[in-house]
PDB file of C-alpha atoms in Angstrom:
ATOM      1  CA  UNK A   1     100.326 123.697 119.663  1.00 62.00           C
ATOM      2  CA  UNK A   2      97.774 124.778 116.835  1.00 74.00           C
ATOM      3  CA  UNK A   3      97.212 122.377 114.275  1.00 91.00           C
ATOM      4  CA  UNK A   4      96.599 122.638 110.839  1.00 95.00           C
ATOM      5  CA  UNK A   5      94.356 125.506 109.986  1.00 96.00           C
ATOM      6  CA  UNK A   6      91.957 126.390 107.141  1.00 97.00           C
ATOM      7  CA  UNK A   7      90.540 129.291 105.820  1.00 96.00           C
ATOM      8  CA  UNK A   8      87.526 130.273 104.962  1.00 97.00           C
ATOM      9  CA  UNK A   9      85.385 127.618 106.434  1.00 95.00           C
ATOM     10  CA  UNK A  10      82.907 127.982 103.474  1.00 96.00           C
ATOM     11  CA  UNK A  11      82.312 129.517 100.000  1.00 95.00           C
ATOM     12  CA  UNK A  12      80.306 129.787  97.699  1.00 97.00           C
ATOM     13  CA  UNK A  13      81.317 131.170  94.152  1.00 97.00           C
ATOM     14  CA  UNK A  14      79.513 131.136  91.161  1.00 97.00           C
ATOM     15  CA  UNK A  15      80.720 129.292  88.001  1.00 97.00           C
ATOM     16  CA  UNK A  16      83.895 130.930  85.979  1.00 97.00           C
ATOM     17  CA  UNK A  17      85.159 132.242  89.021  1.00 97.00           C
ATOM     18  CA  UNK A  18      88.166 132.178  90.534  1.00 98.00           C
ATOM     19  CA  UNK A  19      88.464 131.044  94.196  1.00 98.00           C
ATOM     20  CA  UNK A  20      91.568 130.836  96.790  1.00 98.00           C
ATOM     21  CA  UNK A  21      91.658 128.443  99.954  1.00 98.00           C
ATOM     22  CA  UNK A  22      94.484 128.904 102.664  1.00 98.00           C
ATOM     23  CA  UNK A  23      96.198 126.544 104.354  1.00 97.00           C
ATOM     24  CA  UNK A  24      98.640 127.154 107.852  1.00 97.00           C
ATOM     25  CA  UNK A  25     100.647 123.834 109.349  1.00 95.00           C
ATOM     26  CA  UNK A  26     100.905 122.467 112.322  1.00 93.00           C
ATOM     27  CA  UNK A  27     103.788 123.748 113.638  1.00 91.00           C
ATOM     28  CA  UNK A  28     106.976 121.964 112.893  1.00 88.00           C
ATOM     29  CA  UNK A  29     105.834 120.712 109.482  1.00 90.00           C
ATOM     30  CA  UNK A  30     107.383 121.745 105.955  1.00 90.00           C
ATOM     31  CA  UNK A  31     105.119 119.878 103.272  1.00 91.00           C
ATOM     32  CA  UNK A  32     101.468 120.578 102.590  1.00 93.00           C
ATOM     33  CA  UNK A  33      99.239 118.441 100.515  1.00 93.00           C
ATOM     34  CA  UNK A  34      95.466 119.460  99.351  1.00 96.00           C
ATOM     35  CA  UNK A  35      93.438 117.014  98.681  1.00 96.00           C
ATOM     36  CA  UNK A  36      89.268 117.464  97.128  1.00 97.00           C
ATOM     37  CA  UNK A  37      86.538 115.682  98.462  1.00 95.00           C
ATOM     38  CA  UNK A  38      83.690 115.133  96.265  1.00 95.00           C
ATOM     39  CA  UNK A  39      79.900 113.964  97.540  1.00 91.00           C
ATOM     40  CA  UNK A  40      80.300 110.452  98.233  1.00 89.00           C
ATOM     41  CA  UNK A  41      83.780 109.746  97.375  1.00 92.00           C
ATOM     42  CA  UNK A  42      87.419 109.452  99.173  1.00 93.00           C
ATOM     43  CA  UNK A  43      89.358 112.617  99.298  1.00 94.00           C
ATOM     44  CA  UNK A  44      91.727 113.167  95.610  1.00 94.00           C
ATOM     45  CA  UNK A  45      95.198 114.193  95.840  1.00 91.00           C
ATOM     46  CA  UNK A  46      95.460 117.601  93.959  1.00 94.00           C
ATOM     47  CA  UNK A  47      99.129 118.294  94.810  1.00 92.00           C
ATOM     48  CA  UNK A  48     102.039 118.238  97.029  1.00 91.00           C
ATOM     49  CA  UNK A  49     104.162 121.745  98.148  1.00 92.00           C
ATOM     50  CA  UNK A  50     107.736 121.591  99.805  1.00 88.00           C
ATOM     51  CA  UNK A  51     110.068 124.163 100.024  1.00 87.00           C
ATOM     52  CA  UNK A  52     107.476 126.532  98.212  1.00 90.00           C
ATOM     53  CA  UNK A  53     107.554 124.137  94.902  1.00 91.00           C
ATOM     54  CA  UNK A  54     105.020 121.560  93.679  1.00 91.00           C
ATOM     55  CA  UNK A  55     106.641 118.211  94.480  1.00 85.00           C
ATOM     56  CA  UNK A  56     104.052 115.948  93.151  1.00 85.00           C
ATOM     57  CA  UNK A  57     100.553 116.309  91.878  1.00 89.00           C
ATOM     58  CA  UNK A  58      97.646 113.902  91.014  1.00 88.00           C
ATOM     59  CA  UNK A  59      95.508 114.122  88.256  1.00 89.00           C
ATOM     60  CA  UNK A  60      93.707 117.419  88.267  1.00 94.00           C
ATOM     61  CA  UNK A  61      93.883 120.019  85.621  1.00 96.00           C
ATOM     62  CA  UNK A  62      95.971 123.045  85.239  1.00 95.00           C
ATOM     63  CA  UNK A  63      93.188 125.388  86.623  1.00 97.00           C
ATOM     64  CA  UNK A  64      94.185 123.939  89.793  1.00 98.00           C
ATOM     65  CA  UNK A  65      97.447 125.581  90.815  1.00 97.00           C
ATOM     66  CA  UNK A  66      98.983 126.218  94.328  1.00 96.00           C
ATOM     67  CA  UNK A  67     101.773 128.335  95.854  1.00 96.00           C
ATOM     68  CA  UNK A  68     103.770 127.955  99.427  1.00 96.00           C
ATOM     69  CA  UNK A  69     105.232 130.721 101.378  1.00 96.00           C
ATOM     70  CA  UNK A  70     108.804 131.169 103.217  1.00 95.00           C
ATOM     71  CA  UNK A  71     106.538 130.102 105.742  1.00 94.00           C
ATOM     72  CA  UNK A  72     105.021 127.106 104.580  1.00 94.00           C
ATOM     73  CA  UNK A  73     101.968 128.174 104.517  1.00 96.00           C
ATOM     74  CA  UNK A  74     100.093 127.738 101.435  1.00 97.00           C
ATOM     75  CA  UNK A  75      97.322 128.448  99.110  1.00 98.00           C
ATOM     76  CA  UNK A  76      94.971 126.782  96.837  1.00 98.00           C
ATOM     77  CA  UNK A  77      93.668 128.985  93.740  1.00 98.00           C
ATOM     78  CA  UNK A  78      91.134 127.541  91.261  1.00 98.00           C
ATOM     79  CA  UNK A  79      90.135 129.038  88.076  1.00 97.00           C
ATOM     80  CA  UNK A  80      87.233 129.004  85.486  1.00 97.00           C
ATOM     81  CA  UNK A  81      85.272 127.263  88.089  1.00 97.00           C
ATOM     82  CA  UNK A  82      83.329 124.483  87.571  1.00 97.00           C
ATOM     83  CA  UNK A  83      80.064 123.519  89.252  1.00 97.00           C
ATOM     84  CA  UNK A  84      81.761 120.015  89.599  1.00 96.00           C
ATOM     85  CA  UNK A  85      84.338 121.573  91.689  1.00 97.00           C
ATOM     86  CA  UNK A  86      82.188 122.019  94.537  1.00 97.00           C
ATOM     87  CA  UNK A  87      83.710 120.042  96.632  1.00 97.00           C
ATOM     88  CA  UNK A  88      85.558 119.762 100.484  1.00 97.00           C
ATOM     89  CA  UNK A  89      89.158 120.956 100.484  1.00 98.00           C
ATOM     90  CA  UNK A  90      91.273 119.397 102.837  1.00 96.00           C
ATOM     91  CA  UNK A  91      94.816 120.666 103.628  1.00 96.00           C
ATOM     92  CA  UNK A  92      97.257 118.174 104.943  1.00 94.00           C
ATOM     93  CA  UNK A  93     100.595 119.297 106.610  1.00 93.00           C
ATOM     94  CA  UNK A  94     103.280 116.761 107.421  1.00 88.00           C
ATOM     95  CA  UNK A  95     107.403 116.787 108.391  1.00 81.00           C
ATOM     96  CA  UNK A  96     109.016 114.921 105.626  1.00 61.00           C
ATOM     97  CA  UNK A  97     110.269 112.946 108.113  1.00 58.00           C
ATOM     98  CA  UNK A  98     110.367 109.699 105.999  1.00 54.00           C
ATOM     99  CA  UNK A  99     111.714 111.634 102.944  1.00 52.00           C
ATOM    100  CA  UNK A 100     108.959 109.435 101.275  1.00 56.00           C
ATOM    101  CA  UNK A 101     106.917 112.337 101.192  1.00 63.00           C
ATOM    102  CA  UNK A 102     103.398 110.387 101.078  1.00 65.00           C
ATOM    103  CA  UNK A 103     104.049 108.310 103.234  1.00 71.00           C
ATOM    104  CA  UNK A 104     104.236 110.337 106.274  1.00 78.00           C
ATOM    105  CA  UNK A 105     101.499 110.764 108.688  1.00 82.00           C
ATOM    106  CA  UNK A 106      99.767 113.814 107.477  1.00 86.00           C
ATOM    107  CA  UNK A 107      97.582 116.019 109.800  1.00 91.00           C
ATOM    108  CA  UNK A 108      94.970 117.450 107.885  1.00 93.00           C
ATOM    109  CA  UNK A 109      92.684 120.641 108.740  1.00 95.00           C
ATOM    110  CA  UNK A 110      88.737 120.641 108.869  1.00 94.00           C
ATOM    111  CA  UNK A 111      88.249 121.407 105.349  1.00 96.00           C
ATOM    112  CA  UNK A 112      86.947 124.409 103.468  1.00 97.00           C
ATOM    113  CA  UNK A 113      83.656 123.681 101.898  1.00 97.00           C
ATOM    114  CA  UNK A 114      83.463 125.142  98.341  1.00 98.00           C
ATOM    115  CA  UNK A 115      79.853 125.726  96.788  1.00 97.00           C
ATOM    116  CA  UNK A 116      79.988 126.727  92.586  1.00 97.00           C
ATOM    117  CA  UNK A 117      76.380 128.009  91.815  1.00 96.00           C
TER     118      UNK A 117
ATOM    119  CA  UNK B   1      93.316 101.361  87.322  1.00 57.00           C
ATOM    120  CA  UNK B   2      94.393 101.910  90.985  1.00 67.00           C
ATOM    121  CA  UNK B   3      91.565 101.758  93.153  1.00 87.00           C
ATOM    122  CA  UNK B   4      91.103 101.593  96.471  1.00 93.00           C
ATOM    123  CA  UNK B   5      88.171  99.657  97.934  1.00 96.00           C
ATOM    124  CA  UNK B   6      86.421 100.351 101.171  1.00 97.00           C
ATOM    125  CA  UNK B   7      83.758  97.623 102.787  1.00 96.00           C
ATOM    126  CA  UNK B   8      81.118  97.872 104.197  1.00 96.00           C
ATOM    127  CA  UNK B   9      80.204 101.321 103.092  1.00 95.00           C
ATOM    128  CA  UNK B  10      78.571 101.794 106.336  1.00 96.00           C
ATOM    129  CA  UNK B  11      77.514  99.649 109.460  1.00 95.00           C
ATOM    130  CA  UNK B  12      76.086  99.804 112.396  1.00 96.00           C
ATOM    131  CA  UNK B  13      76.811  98.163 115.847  1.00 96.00           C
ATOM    132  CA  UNK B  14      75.625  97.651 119.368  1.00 97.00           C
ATOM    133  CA  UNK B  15      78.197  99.451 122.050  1.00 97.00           C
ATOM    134  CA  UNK B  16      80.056  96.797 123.120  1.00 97.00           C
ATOM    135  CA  UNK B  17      80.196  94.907 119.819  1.00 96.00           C
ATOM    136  CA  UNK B  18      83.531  93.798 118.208  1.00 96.00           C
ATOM    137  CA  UNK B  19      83.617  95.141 114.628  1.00 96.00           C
ATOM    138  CA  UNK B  20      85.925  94.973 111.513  1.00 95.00           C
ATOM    139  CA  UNK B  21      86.118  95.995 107.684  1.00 94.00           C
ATOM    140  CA  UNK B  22      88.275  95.949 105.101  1.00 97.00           C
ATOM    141  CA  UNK B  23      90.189  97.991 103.029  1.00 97.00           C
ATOM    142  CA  UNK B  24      91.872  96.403  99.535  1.00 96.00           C
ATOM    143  CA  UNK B  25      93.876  97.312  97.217  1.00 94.00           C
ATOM    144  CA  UNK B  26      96.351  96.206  93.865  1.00 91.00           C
ATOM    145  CA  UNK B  27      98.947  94.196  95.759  1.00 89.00           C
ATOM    146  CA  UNK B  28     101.225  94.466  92.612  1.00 87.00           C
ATOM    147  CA  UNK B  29     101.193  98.351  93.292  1.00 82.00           C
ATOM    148  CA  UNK B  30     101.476  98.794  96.629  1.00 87.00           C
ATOM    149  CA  UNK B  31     103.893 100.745  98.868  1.00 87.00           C
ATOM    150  CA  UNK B  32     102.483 101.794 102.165  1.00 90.00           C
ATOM    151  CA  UNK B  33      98.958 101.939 103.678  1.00 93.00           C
ATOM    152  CA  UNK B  34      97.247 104.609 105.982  1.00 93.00           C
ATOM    153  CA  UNK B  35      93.978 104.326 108.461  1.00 96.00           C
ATOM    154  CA  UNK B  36      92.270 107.577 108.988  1.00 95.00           C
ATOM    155  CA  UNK B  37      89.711 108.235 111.685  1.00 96.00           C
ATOM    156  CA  UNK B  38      87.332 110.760 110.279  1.00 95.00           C
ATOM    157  CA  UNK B  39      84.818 112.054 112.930  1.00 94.00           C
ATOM    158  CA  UNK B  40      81.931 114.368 111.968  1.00 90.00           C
ATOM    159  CA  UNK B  41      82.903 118.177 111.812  1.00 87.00           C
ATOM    160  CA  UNK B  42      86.167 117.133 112.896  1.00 91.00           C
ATOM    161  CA  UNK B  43      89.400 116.544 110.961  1.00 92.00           C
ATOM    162  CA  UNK B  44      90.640 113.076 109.958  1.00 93.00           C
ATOM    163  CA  UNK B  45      92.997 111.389 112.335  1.00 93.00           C
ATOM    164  CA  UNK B  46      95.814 109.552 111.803  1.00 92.00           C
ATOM    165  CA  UNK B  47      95.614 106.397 113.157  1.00 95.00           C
ATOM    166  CA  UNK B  48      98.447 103.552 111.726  1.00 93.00           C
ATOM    167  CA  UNK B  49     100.922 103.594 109.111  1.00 91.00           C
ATOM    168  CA  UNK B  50     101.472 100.286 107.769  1.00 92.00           C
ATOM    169  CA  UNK B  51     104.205  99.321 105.038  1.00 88.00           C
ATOM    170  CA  UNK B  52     104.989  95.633 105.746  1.00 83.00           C
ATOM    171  CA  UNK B  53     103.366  91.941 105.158  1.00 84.00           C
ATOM    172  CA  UNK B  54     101.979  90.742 108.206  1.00 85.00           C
ATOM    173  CA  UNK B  55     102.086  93.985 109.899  1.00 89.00           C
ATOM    174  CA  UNK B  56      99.743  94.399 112.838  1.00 94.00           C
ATOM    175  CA  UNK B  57      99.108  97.751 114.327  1.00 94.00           C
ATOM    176  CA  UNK B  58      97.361  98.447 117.785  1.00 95.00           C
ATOM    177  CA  UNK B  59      96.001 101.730 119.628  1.00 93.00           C
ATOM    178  CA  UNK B  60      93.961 101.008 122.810  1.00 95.00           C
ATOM    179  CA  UNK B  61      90.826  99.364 121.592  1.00 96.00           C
ATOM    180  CA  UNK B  62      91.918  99.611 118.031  1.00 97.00           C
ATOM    181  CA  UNK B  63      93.995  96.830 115.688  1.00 97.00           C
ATOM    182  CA  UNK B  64      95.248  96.645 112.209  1.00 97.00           C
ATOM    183  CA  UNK B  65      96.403  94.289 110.098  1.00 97.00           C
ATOM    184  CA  UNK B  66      97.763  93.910 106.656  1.00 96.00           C
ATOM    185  CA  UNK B  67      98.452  91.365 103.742  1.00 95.00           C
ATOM    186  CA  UNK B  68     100.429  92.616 100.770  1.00 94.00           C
ATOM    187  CA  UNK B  69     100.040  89.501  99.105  1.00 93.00           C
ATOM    188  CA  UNK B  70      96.690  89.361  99.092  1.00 94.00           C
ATOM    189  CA  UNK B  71      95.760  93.246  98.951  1.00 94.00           C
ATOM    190  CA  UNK B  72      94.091  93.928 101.807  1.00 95.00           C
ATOM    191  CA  UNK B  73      94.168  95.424 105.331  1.00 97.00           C
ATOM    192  CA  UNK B  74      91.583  94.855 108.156  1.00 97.00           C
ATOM    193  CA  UNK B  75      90.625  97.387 110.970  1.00 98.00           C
ATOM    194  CA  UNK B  76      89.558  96.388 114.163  1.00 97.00           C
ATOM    195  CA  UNK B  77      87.554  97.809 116.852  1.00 97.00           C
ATOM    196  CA  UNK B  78      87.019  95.414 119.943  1.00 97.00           C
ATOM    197  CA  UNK B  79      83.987  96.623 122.173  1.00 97.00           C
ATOM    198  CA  UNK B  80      82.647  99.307 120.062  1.00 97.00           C
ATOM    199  CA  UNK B  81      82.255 102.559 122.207  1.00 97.00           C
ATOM    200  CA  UNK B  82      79.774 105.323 120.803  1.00 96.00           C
ATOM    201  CA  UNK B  83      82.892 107.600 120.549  1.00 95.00           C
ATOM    202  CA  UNK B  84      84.300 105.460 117.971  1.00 96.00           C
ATOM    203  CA  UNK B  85      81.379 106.285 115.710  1.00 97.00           C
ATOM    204  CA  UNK B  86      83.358 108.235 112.586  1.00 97.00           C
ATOM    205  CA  UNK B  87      84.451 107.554 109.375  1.00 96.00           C
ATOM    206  CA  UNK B  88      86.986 105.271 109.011  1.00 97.00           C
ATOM    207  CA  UNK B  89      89.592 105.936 105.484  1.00 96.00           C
ATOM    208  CA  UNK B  90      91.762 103.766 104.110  1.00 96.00           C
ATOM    209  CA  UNK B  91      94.755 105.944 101.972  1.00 93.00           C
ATOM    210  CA  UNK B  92      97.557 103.459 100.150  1.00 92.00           C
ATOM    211  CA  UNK B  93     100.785 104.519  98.563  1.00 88.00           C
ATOM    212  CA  UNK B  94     100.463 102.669  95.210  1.00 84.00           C
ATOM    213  CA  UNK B  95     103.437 103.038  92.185  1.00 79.00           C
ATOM    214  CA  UNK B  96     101.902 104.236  89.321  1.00 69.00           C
ATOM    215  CA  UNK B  97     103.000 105.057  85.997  1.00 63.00           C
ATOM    216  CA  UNK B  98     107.611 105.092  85.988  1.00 61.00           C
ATOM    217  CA  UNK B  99     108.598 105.834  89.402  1.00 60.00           C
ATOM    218  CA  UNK B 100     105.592 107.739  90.708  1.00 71.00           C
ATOM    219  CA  UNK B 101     103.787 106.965  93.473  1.00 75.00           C
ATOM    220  CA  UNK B 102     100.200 107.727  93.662  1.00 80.00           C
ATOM    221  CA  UNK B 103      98.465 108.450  97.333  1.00 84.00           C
ATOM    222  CA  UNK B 104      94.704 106.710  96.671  1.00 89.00           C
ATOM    223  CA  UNK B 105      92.081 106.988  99.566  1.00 93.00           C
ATOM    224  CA  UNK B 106      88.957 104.666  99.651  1.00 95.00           C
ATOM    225  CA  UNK B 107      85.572 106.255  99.863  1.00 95.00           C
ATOM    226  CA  UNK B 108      85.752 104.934 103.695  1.00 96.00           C
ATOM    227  CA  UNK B 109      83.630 102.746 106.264  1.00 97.00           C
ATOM    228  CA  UNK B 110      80.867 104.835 108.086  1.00 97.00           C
ATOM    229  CA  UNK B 111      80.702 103.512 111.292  1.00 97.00           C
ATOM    230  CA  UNK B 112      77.985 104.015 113.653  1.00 97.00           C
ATOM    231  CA  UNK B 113      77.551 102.764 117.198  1.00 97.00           C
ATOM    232  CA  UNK B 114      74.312 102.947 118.947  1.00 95.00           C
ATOM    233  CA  UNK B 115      74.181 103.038 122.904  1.00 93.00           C
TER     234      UNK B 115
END
């Protein structure tokens, strides 16, 4: 049973860019969450996807926008990028079991390491 | 402000040691708590899902408990194997602003256990 998967496994863009991380669930699961992980700090909830529409989304800016497939496989893009958006992008899958959708266990991939020069 | 506070930052243990650190967070806020495990060049793993006062949690060697009242959780890790060294997160459900609910991780607890 593959788990979550990420793609690419690095990147490095260079600032104004536009970048776009994938994201495939374990199987089974239905919701994806990204999250960012900044040097030093906890990983950030950028947003929430389920039933290929944004459920719920944390405090990042409209450059940050996402998309989920028939699938349920999804993407990350982010525009105008930002050297402060280098960062590690985590992709979460979980099954909605709970219907509390952040509150169930989420089984995240290893992260795609973005690097804005 | 919701934050989410993770102690130590980092520690380091004997194998064999018992260990523990905390996690806190806005009692008035909160919903449900998560511990991650978070091993280098590996993906974090889901270790307990906690949602009630004076819930305690246990997976082999490792125990949780938690105190909504209060704010906090504790992790436990009795006779510290060098396989437990990781990064341990702390993620709580808190309500925010109307009916949201915000998912807020703590920067985490590096732990590192020396043979």
């Amino acid at each position: 049973d593959a788990g979550v998967t990420q793609s690419p496994t690095h990147l490095i863009k260079t600032r104004g860019q536009q970048v776009t991380l994938r994201c495939s669930p374990k199987s089974g699961h239905d919701t994806v969450s990204w999250y960012q992980q900044a040097l030093g700090q906890g990983p950030q909830f950028i947003f929430q996807y389920y039933e290929e529409e944004e459920r719920q989304r944390g405090n990042f800016p409209d450059r940050f926008s996402g998309h989920q497939f028939p699938n349920y496989s999804s993407e990350l893009n982010v525009n105008a990028l930002l050297l402060g958006d280098s960062a590690l992008y985590l992709c979460a899958s979980s099954g909605g079991t709970s219907g509390m959708f952040l509150w169930d266990t989420q089984y995240f991939g290893p992260g795609t390491r973005l690097t804005v020069l | 402000i919701l934050n989410v506070e993770q102690s130590p930052q980092s520690l380091h243990v004997q194998e064999g040691d018992s260990t523990n650190f905390t996690c806190s967070f806005p009692s008035s806020n909160f919903y449900a708590l998560h511990w991650y495990r978070w091993e280098t060049a590996k993906s974090p793993e889901a270790l307990f899902v906690m949602t009630l006062n004076g819930d305690e949690k246990k997976k082999g060697r490792i125990s949780a408990t938690l105190n909504t009242k209060e704010g906090y959780s504790y992790l436990y890790i009795k006779g510290s194997q060098p396989e437990d060294s990781a990064t341990y997160l702390c993620a709580c459900l808190l309500l925010g602003g109307g009916s949201n609910y915000k998912l807020t991780f703590g920067k985490g607890t590096l732990l590192t256990v020396n043979p």
